[in-house]
Amino acid sequence: MLKIRKCLFPAAGYGTRFLPATKAIPKEMLAVLTKPLLQYGVEEALSAGINTMAIVTGRGKRAIEDHFDISYELEHQIKGTPKEHYLTEIRSVITKCTFSYTRQVEMKGLGHAILCGETLIGNEPFAVILADDLCDNAPDQRNKCPRGDDESVLLQMTKLYEKYQCSIVAVEEIPKQDSNKYGVIAGSIEEKNIIRVSDMVEKPNPEDAPSNLAIIGRYILTPDIFDILRETKPGKGGEIQITDALLTQAKQGKVIAYKFQGKRFDCGSVDGFVEATNYFYKKNNL
Ligand code: UTP
């Protein structure tokens, strides 16, 4: 049985909703408190036992590579000072993971970004994290979660993969009027919190949405998705959509949707970013 060993991070988008902040800084490097969104994502992958990180970048994203590398000058400056502990977490991430990068030269959509990652992933099942969807499950000090509920969303999904061995999308219930911001699925209940997907639509108008279950930025994909993506024509917004490629797999009964346990913040929007900041500030300062 193939284990999920690699996680792909599409991080080539322009992040226009955060301009001018994202003019020279990648959206994925915006920090919730002191940690960039992408580092939260990498830590989530690590928590799922994955230590090979494959990042799809674009122009102006060099800060990402620098972040996951040693800064000798900085290390030298703060070594032995009371500030050294600020680097502990990122050092640990760098030690535990390997990082590889490729560039999406033209922004042709999330599906296209994932296809660009083929060269880093190869012929094996893999995870995808969209770092601007920030997920949290770790118990806070005051209100300890019951055992099991503190597993990261990706860990929950890799465990499910062991059972189902097919593509998996994480879904969340949304108000119908928000349908046009997400891929929306329909299907039949397989077991508690698990739906066998039969249909999926990218950003439908609320009246056309097949359900209130929206796909968020966590996926497990089987490698046949690359061949399907190669054949996928531009869809909604003229972009190559991962939802359209997944629909091909879904029609073969090979996609399940998982109503995950945990909190998710849409940090690709200013409102979600502020909400996440407040949440983590409260959680860390109890
Ligand atoms: P979004 O549509 O949320 O990101 O894509 P964006 O385009 O950067 O944001 P706005 O709408 O302009 O503010 C979701 C994820 O897919 C990646 C983005 O980097 C983000 O992580 N993406 C999207 C790519 O890597 N390439 C693309 O062509 C499109």
mmCIF file of C-alpha atoms and ligand atoms in Angstrom:
data_model
loop_
_atom_site.group_PDB
_atom_site.id
_atom_site.type_symbol
_atom_site.label_atom_id
_atom_site.label_comp_id
_atom_site.label_asym_id
_atom_site.label_seq_id
_atom_site.Cartn_x
_atom_site.Cartn_y
_atom_site.Cartn_z
ATOM 1 C CA MET A 1 0.000 0.000 0.000
ATOM 2 C CA LEU A 2 1.347 3.412 -0.951
ATOM 3 C CA LYS A 3 1.776 5.817 1.933
ATOM 4 C CA ILE A 4 1.412 9.570 1.447
ATOM 5 C CA ARG A 5 5.007 10.831 1.550
ATOM 6 C CA LYS A 6 4.813 14.178 -0.238
ATOM 7 C CA CYS A 7 2.803 17.337 0.134
ATOM 8 C CA LEU A 8 2.330 19.847 -2.671
ATOM 9 C CA PHE A 9 1.818 23.525 -1.877
ATOM 10 C CA PRO A 10 0.500 25.544 -4.827
ATOM 11 C CA ALA A 11 1.759 29.023 -3.956
ATOM 12 C CA ALA A 12 2.023 30.824 -7.257
ATOM 13 C CA GLY A 13 -1.159 32.949 -7.110
ATOM 14 C CA TYR A 14 -1.014 36.738 -7.130
ATOM 15 C CA GLY A 15 -2.930 37.239 -3.877
ATOM 16 C CA THR A 16 -4.660 40.278 -5.337
ATOM 17 C CA ARG A 17 -7.085 40.522 -2.414
ATOM 18 C CA PHE A 18 -4.151 41.493 -0.214
ATOM 19 C CA LEU A 19 -2.643 44.179 -2.431
ATOM 20 C CA PRO A 20 -0.612 46.222 -1.812
ATOM 21 C CA ALA A 21 0.781 43.882 0.914
ATOM 22 C CA THR A 22 1.322 41.148 -1.670
ATOM 23 C CA LYS A 23 3.065 43.344 -4.242
ATOM 24 C CA ALA A 24 6.522 42.201 -3.110
ATOM 25 C CA ILE A 25 5.624 39.627 -0.416
ATOM 26 C CA PRO A 26 4.022 36.300 -1.382
ATOM 27 C CA LYS A 27 0.539 35.870 0.127
ATOM 28 C CA GLU A 28 1.720 32.572 1.630
ATOM 29 C CA MET A 29 4.366 34.483 3.597
ATOM 30 C CA LEU A 30 1.871 36.793 5.322
ATOM 31 C CA ALA A 31 2.097 36.031 9.023
ATOM 32 C CA VAL A 32 -0.689 35.129 11.421
ATOM 33 C CA LEU A 33 0.975 36.459 14.574
ATOM 34 C CA THR A 34 4.658 35.637 14.028
ATOM 35 C CA LYS A 35 4.388 32.656 11.683
ATOM 36 C CA PRO A 36 3.871 32.750 7.898
ATOM 37 C CA LEU A 37 0.824 30.901 6.549
ATOM 38 C CA LEU A 38 3.047 28.520 4.626
ATOM 39 C CA GLN A 39 4.898 27.446 7.769
ATOM 40 C CA TYR A 40 1.581 26.533 9.418
ATOM 41 C CA GLY A 41 0.874 24.393 6.343
ATOM 42 C CA VAL A 42 4.272 22.698 6.426
ATOM 43 C CA GLU A 43 3.841 21.946 10.141
ATOM 44 C CA GLU A 44 0.438 20.416 9.411
ATOM 45 C CA ALA A 45 1.995 18.155 6.750
ATOM 46 C CA LEU A 46 4.693 17.138 9.236
ATOM 47 C CA SER A 47 2.016 16.270 11.775
ATOM 48 C CA ALA A 48 0.619 13.843 9.182
ATOM 49 C CA GLY A 49 3.987 12.092 8.911
ATOM 50 C CA ILE A 50 4.927 13.816 5.637
ATOM 51 C CA ASN A 51 8.375 15.366 5.387
ATOM 52 C CA THR A 52 8.839 15.968 1.657
ATOM 53 C CA MET A 53 7.457 19.382 0.759
ATOM 54 C CA ALA A 54 6.987 20.318 -2.891
ATOM 55 C CA ILE A 55 6.241 23.979 -3.480
ATOM 56 C CA VAL A 56 4.924 25.524 -6.692
ATOM 57 C CA THR A 57 6.049 29.130 -6.776
ATOM 58 C CA GLY A 58 6.073 31.949 -9.286
ATOM 59 C CA ARG A 59 7.766 35.258 -9.889
ATOM 60 C CA GLY A 60 8.375 37.329 -6.765
ATOM 61 C CA LYS A 61 8.151 34.330 -4.431
ATOM 62 C CA ARG A 62 11.820 33.978 -3.532
ATOM 63 C CA ALA A 63 11.084 34.820 0.122
ATOM 64 C CA ILE A 64 9.539 31.347 0.424
ATOM 65 C CA GLU A 65 12.844 29.610 -0.362
ATOM 66 C CA ASP A 66 14.743 31.916 1.965
ATOM 67 C CA HIS A 67 12.316 31.207 4.805
ATOM 68 C CA PHE A 68 12.918 27.462 4.689
ATOM 69 C CA ASP A 69 16.683 27.865 4.673
ATOM 70 C CA ILE A 70 19.312 28.739 7.267
ATOM 71 C CA SER A 71 20.116 32.440 7.549
ATOM 72 C CA TYR A 72 23.740 32.245 8.722
ATOM 73 C CA GLU A 73 24.014 35.962 9.421
ATOM 74 C CA LEU A 74 20.894 35.943 11.590
ATOM 75 C CA GLU A 75 21.937 32.725 13.348
ATOM 76 C CA HIS A 76 25.320 34.269 14.118
ATOM 77 C CA GLN A 77 23.771 37.508 15.418
ATOM 78 C CA ILE A 78 21.376 35.939 17.902
ATOM 79 C CA LYS A 79 23.280 32.794 18.925
ATOM 80 C CA GLY A 80 23.615 32.680 22.708
ATOM 81 C CA THR A 81 21.290 35.685 23.227
ATOM 82 C CA PRO A 82 17.851 35.549 24.911
ATOM 83 C CA LYS A 83 16.290 35.924 21.450
ATOM 84 C CA GLU A 84 17.601 32.617 20.140
ATOM 85 C CA HIS A 85 14.404 30.763 21.036
ATOM 86 C CA TYR A 86 12.491 32.735 18.381
ATOM 87 C CA LEU A 87 14.177 30.569 15.754
ATOM 88 C CA THR A 88 13.540 27.217 17.460
ATOM 89 C CA GLU A 89 10.353 26.308 15.574
ATOM 90 C CA ILE A 90 11.572 27.148 12.077
ATOM 91 C CA ARG A 91 14.936 25.439 12.715
ATOM 92 C CA SER A 92 13.083 22.300 13.700
ATOM 93 C CA VAL A 93 10.969 22.440 10.520
ATOM 94 C CA ILE A 94 14.065 22.896 8.339
ATOM 95 C CA THR A 95 15.795 19.953 10.012
ATOM 96 C CA LYS A 96 12.851 17.586 9.617
ATOM 97 C CA CYS A 97 11.841 18.362 6.016
ATOM 98 C CA THR A 98 13.216 18.445 2.522
ATOM 99 C CA PHE A 99 11.928 21.174 0.222
ATOM 100 C CA SER A 100 11.808 21.206 -3.535
ATOM 101 C CA TYR A 101 10.494 23.945 -5.797
ATOM 102 C CA THR A 102 9.182 24.437 -9.272
ATOM 103 C CA ARG A 103 7.725 27.488 -10.955
ATOM 104 C CA GLN A 104 4.345 27.971 -12.535
ATOM 105 C CA VAL A 105 5.328 30.348 -15.297
ATOM 106 C CA GLU A 106 1.785 31.450 -16.182
ATOM 107 C CA MET A 107 -1.048 31.652 -13.631
ATOM 108 C CA LYS A 108 -3.494 29.342 -15.385
ATOM 109 C CA GLY A 109 -5.347 28.227 -12.269
ATOM 110 C CA LEU A 110 -5.062 25.822 -9.349
ATOM 111 C CA GLY A 111 -5.399 22.726 -11.562
ATOM 112 C CA HIS A 112 -2.540 23.957 -13.712
ATOM 113 C CA ALA A 113 -0.423 24.739 -10.625
ATOM 114 C CA ILE A 114 -0.955 21.166 -9.405
ATOM 115 C CA LEU A 115 0.017 19.817 -12.834
ATOM 116 C CA CYS A 116 3.221 21.894 -12.637
ATOM 117 C CA GLY A 117 3.976 19.977 -9.422
ATOM 118 C CA GLU A 118 4.081 16.621 -11.240
ATOM 119 C CA THR A 119 7.805 16.940 -11.752
ATOM 120 C CA LEU A 120 8.270 17.063 -7.950
ATOM 121 C CA ILE A 121 5.669 14.423 -7.051
ATOM 122 C CA GLY A 122 6.105 11.691 -9.657
ATOM 123 C CA ASN A 123 3.840 8.662 -9.818
ATOM 124 C CA GLU A 124 2.520 8.369 -6.266
ATOM 125 C CA PRO A 125 -0.459 9.595 -4.245
ATOM 126 C CA PHE A 126 0.167 12.960 -2.583
ATOM 127 C CA ALA A 127 -1.360 15.584 -0.339
ATOM 128 C CA VAL A 128 -2.144 19.168 -1.337
ATOM 129 C CA ILE A 129 -2.347 22.054 1.109
ATOM 130 C CA LEU A 130 -3.502 25.525 0.114
ATOM 131 C CA ALA A 131 -1.708 27.475 2.793
ATOM 132 C CA ASP A 132 -4.202 30.333 2.690
ATOM 133 C CA ASP A 133 -6.742 27.946 4.215
ATOM 134 C CA LEU A 134 -5.376 27.771 7.736
ATOM 135 C CA CYS A 135 -6.600 24.829 9.808
ATOM 136 C CA ASP A 136 -6.228 24.258 13.516
ATOM 137 C CA ASN A 137 -6.950 21.336 15.760
ATOM 138 C CA ALA A 138 -4.419 21.564 18.551
ATOM 139 C CA PRO A 139 -6.108 21.811 21.955
ATOM 140 C CA ASP A 140 -5.837 25.120 23.759
ATOM 141 C CA GLN A 141 -4.743 25.397 27.391
ATOM 142 C CA ARG A 142 -8.150 26.225 28.831
ATOM 143 C CA ASN A 143 -10.385 23.926 26.880
ATOM 144 C CA LYS A 144 -8.496 20.701 26.179
ATOM 145 C CA CYS A 145 -10.023 18.768 23.296
ATOM 146 C CA PRO A 146 -10.974 15.177 23.968
ATOM 147 C CA ARG A 147 -8.422 12.600 22.790
ATOM 148 C CA GLY A 148 -8.300 12.263 19.030
ATOM 149 C CA ASP A 149 -9.876 15.627 18.264
ATOM 150 C CA ASP A 150 -6.475 17.282 18.148
ATOM 151 C CA GLU A 151 -5.357 15.427 15.023
ATOM 152 C CA SER A 152 -4.591 17.821 12.186
ATOM 153 C CA VAL A 153 -6.941 17.856 9.204
ATOM 154 C CA LEU A 154 -4.250 16.351 6.978
ATOM 155 C CA LEU A 155 -3.528 13.577 9.473
ATOM 156 C CA GLN A 156 -7.251 12.744 9.549
ATOM 157 C CA MET A 157 -7.179 12.581 5.752
ATOM 158 C CA THR A 158 -4.037 10.454 5.391
ATOM 159 C CA LYS A 159 -5.609 7.957 7.811
ATOM 160 C CA LEU A 160 -8.723 7.884 5.646
ATOM 161 C CA TYR A 161 -6.582 7.322 2.571
ATOM 162 C CA GLU A 162 -5.244 4.131 4.129
ATOM 163 C CA LYS A 163 -8.803 2.831 4.134
ATOM 164 C CA TYR A 164 -10.217 4.238 0.868
ATOM 165 C CA GLN A 165 -7.130 4.461 -1.412
ATOM 166 C CA CYS A 166 -8.716 7.126 -3.606
ATOM 167 C CA SER A 167 -8.721 10.908 -3.944
ATOM 168 C CA ILE A 168 -10.116 12.761 -0.926
ATOM 169 C CA VAL A 169 -11.338 16.357 -0.629
ATOM 170 C CA ALA A 170 -11.948 18.066 2.703
ATOM 171 C CA VAL A 171 -15.358 19.731 2.836
ATOM 172 C CA GLU A 172 -17.149 22.137 5.125
ATOM 173 C CA GLU A 173 -20.766 23.260 5.363
ATOM 174 C CA ILE A 174 -21.165 26.800 4.063
ATOM 175 C CA PRO A 175 -24.079 29.234 3.792
ATOM 176 C CA LYS A 176 -25.539 28.700 0.303
ATOM 177 C CA GLN A 177 -24.963 32.334 -0.662
ATOM 178 C CA ASP A 178 -21.194 31.689 -0.428
ATOM 179 C CA SER A 179 -21.320 28.874 -3.031
ATOM 180 C CA ASN A 180 -19.770 31.069 -5.699
ATOM 181 C CA LYS A 181 -16.475 31.175 -3.773
ATOM 182 C CA TYR A 182 -15.905 27.402 -3.645
ATOM 183 C CA GLY A 183 -16.029 24.075 -5.424
ATOM 184 C CA VAL A 184 -19.270 22.441 -4.225
ATOM 185 C CA ILE A 185 -19.884 18.676 -4.142
ATOM 186 C CA ALA A 186 -22.830 16.286 -4.206
ATOM 187 C CA GLY A 187 -22.900 12.569 -3.464
ATOM 188 C CA SER A 188 -24.155 9.794 -1.235
ATOM 189 C CA ILE A 189 -23.274 9.131 2.380
ATOM 190 C CA GLU A 190 -20.680 6.373 2.698
ATOM 191 C CA GLU A 191 -20.319 6.529 6.468
ATOM 192 C CA LYS A 192 -20.385 9.220 9.159
ATOM 193 C CA ASN A 193 -18.720 12.394 7.772
ATOM 194 C CA ILE A 194 -17.804 10.665 4.509
ATOM 195 C CA ILE A 195 -19.541 11.187 1.182
ATOM 196 C CA ARG A 196 -18.882 9.303 -2.053
ATOM 197 C CA VAL A 197 -18.768 12.184 -4.547
ATOM 198 C CA SER A 198 -20.892 11.963 -7.704
ATOM 199 C CA ASP A 199 -20.869 15.595 -8.791
ATOM 200 C CA MET A 200 -18.840 18.712 -8.196
ATOM 201 C CA VAL A 201 -19.170 22.240 -9.557
ATOM 202 C CA GLU A 202 -16.654 25.078 -9.377
ATOM 203 C CA LYS A 203 -18.031 28.305 -7.906
ATOM 204 C CA PRO A 204 -21.713 27.731 -8.741
ATOM 205 C CA ASN A 205 -24.353 30.409 -8.309
ATOM 206 C CA PRO A 206 -26.212 29.660 -5.051
ATOM 207 C CA GLU A 207 -29.316 28.465 -6.962
ATOM 208 C CA ASP A 208 -27.182 25.984 -8.946
ATOM 209 C CA ALA A 209 -25.142 24.625 -6.015
ATOM 210 C CA PRO A 210 -25.664 20.848 -5.684
ATOM 211 C CA SER A 211 -25.311 21.024 -1.849
ATOM 212 C CA ASN A 212 -23.959 23.229 0.925
ATOM 213 C CA LEU A 213 -20.693 21.260 1.140
ATOM 214 C CA ALA A 214 -17.705 23.260 -0.085
ATOM 215 C CA ILE A 215 -14.209 22.003 -0.817
ATOM 216 C CA ILE A 216 -11.514 23.651 1.290
ATOM 217 C CA GLY A 217 -7.775 23.687 0.694
ATOM 218 C CA ARG A 218 -6.864 20.122 1.702
ATOM 219 C CA TYR A 219 -6.716 17.262 -0.787
ATOM 220 C CA ILE A 220 -5.270 13.803 -1.178
ATOM 221 C CA LEU A 221 -4.853 13.052 -4.874
ATOM 222 C CA THR A 222 -3.997 9.863 -6.711
ATOM 223 C CA PRO A 223 -1.384 10.381 -9.444
ATOM 224 C CA ASP A 224 -3.744 9.659 -12.359
ATOM 225 C CA ILE A 225 -4.947 13.224 -11.682
ATOM 226 C CA PHE A 226 -1.947 14.485 -13.697
ATOM 227 C CA ASP A 227 -3.056 12.759 -16.913
ATOM 228 C CA ILE A 228 -6.590 14.026 -16.336
ATOM 229 C CA LEU A 229 -5.338 17.587 -15.737
ATOM 230 C CA ARG A 230 -3.358 17.471 -18.985
ATOM 231 C CA GLU A 231 -6.666 16.877 -20.786
ATOM 232 C CA THR A 232 -8.716 19.352 -18.739
ATOM 233 C CA LYS A 233 -9.810 22.435 -20.654
ATOM 234 C CA PRO A 234 -9.958 25.835 -18.957
ATOM 235 C CA GLY A 235 -13.214 26.118 -17.009
ATOM 236 C CA LYS A 236 -14.660 28.755 -14.679
ATOM 237 C CA GLY A 237 -12.783 32.054 -15.015
ATOM 238 C CA GLY A 238 -10.768 30.677 -17.956
ATOM 239 C CA GLU A 239 -8.577 28.731 -15.471
ATOM 240 C CA ILE A 240 -7.723 25.022 -15.366
ATOM 241 C CA GLN A 241 -9.736 23.922 -12.360
ATOM 242 C CA ILE A 242 -8.811 21.018 -10.077
ATOM 243 C CA THR A 243 -12.567 20.596 -9.462
ATOM 244 C CA ASP A 244 -13.111 19.735 -13.160
ATOM 245 C CA ALA A 245 -10.317 17.138 -13.087
ATOM 246 C CA LEU A 246 -11.653 15.643 -9.856
ATOM 247 C CA LEU A 247 -15.092 15.341 -11.450
ATOM 248 C CA THR A 248 -13.593 12.882 -13.956
ATOM 249 C CA GLN A 249 -12.346 10.744 -11.045
ATOM 250 C CA ALA A 250 -15.653 11.193 -9.200
ATOM 251 C CA LYS A 251 -17.590 9.821 -12.171
ATOM 252 C CA GLN A 252 -15.546 6.628 -11.746
ATOM 253 C CA GLY A 253 -16.511 6.560 -8.030
ATOM 254 C CA LYS A 254 -12.956 7.429 -7.043
ATOM 255 C CA VAL A 255 -13.409 10.547 -4.907
ATOM 256 C CA ILE A 256 -14.629 10.856 -1.362
ATOM 257 C CA ALA A 257 -15.408 14.044 0.507
ATOM 258 C CA TYR A 258 -14.578 14.260 4.185
ATOM 259 C CA LYS A 259 -16.278 16.542 6.700
ATOM 260 C CA PHE A 260 -13.161 17.194 8.748
ATOM 261 C CA GLN A 261 -12.874 17.842 12.479
ATOM 262 C CA GLY A 262 -11.350 21.195 13.317
ATOM 263 C CA LYS A 263 -11.377 24.881 12.569
ATOM 264 C CA ARG A 264 -10.559 26.424 9.220
ATOM 265 C CA PHE A 265 -9.896 30.056 8.417
ATOM 266 C CA ASP A 266 -10.035 31.525 4.922
ATOM 267 C CA CYS A 267 -6.829 33.530 5.166
ATOM 268 C CA GLY A 268 -7.071 34.355 1.453
ATOM 269 C CA SER A 269 -9.648 36.967 2.501
ATOM 270 C CA VAL A 270 -9.036 39.874 4.841
ATOM 271 C CA ASP A 271 -11.955 38.904 7.116
ATOM 272 C CA GLY A 272 -10.702 35.323 7.513
ATOM 273 C CA PHE A 273 -7.168 36.523 8.109
ATOM 274 C CA VAL A 274 -8.274 38.850 10.916
ATOM 275 C CA GLU A 275 -10.430 36.096 12.422
ATOM 276 C CA ALA A 276 -7.444 33.695 12.403
ATOM 277 C CA THR A 277 -5.192 36.314 13.964
ATOM 278 C CA ASN A 278 -7.639 36.925 16.811
ATOM 279 C CA TYR A 279 -8.165 33.187 17.339
ATOM 280 C CA PHE A 280 -4.460 32.343 17.543
ATOM 281 C CA TYR A 281 -3.725 35.398 19.690
ATOM 282 C CA LYS A 282 -6.345 34.331 22.244
ATOM 283 C CA LYS A 283 -5.270 30.704 22.076
ATOM 284 C CA ASN A 284 -1.574 31.503 22.624
ATOM 285 C CA ASN A 285 -2.181 33.970 25.424
ATOM 286 C CA LEU A 286 -4.453 32.059 27.767
HETATM 287 P P1 UTP B 1 -6.607 31.736 -4.892
HETATM 288 O O1 UTP B 1 -7.442 32.066 -6.068
HETATM 289 O O2 UTP B 1 -7.200 31.810 -3.534
HETATM 290 O O3 UTP B 1 -5.266 32.614 -4.827
HETATM 291 O O4 UTP B 1 -5.943 30.326 -5.159
HETATM 292 P P2 UTP B 1 -4.873 33.929 -5.519
HETATM 293 O O5 UTP B 1 -5.225 33.928 -6.958
HETATM 294 O O6 UTP B 1 -3.423 34.103 -5.171
HETATM 295 O O7 UTP B 1 -5.714 34.998 -4.678
HETATM 296 P P3 UTP B 1 -6.536 36.293 -5.125
HETATM 297 O O8 UTP B 1 -7.899 35.794 -5.467
HETATM 298 O O9 UTP B 1 -5.796 36.920 -6.275
HETATM 299 O O10 UTP B 1 -6.522 37.158 -3.882
HETATM 300 C C1 UTP B 1 -5.833 29.308 -4.169
HETATM 301 C C2 UTP B 1 -4.405 28.781 -4.085
HETATM 302 O O11 UTP B 1 -3.957 28.323 -5.345
HETATM 303 C C3 UTP B 1 -2.738 28.934 -5.715
HETATM 304 C C4 UTP B 1 -2.662 30.212 -4.895
HETATM 305 O O12 UTP B 1 -1.303 30.575 -4.663
HETATM 306 C C5 UTP B 1 -3.395 29.839 -3.631
HETATM 307 O O13 UTP B 1 -2.538 29.203 -2.702
HETATM 308 N N1 UTP B 1 -2.742 29.184 -7.171
HETATM 309 C C6 UTP B 1 -3.852 29.680 -7.777
HETATM 310 C C7 UTP B 1 -1.608 28.896 -7.906
HETATM 311 O O14 UTP B 1 -0.580 28.430 -7.364
HETATM 312 N N2 UTP B 1 -1.625 29.135 -9.250
HETATM 313 C C8 UTP B 1 -2.714 29.649 -9.885
HETATM 314 O O15 UTP B 1 -2.657 29.834 -11.137
HETATM 315 C C9 UTP B 1 -3.862 29.926 -9.125
#
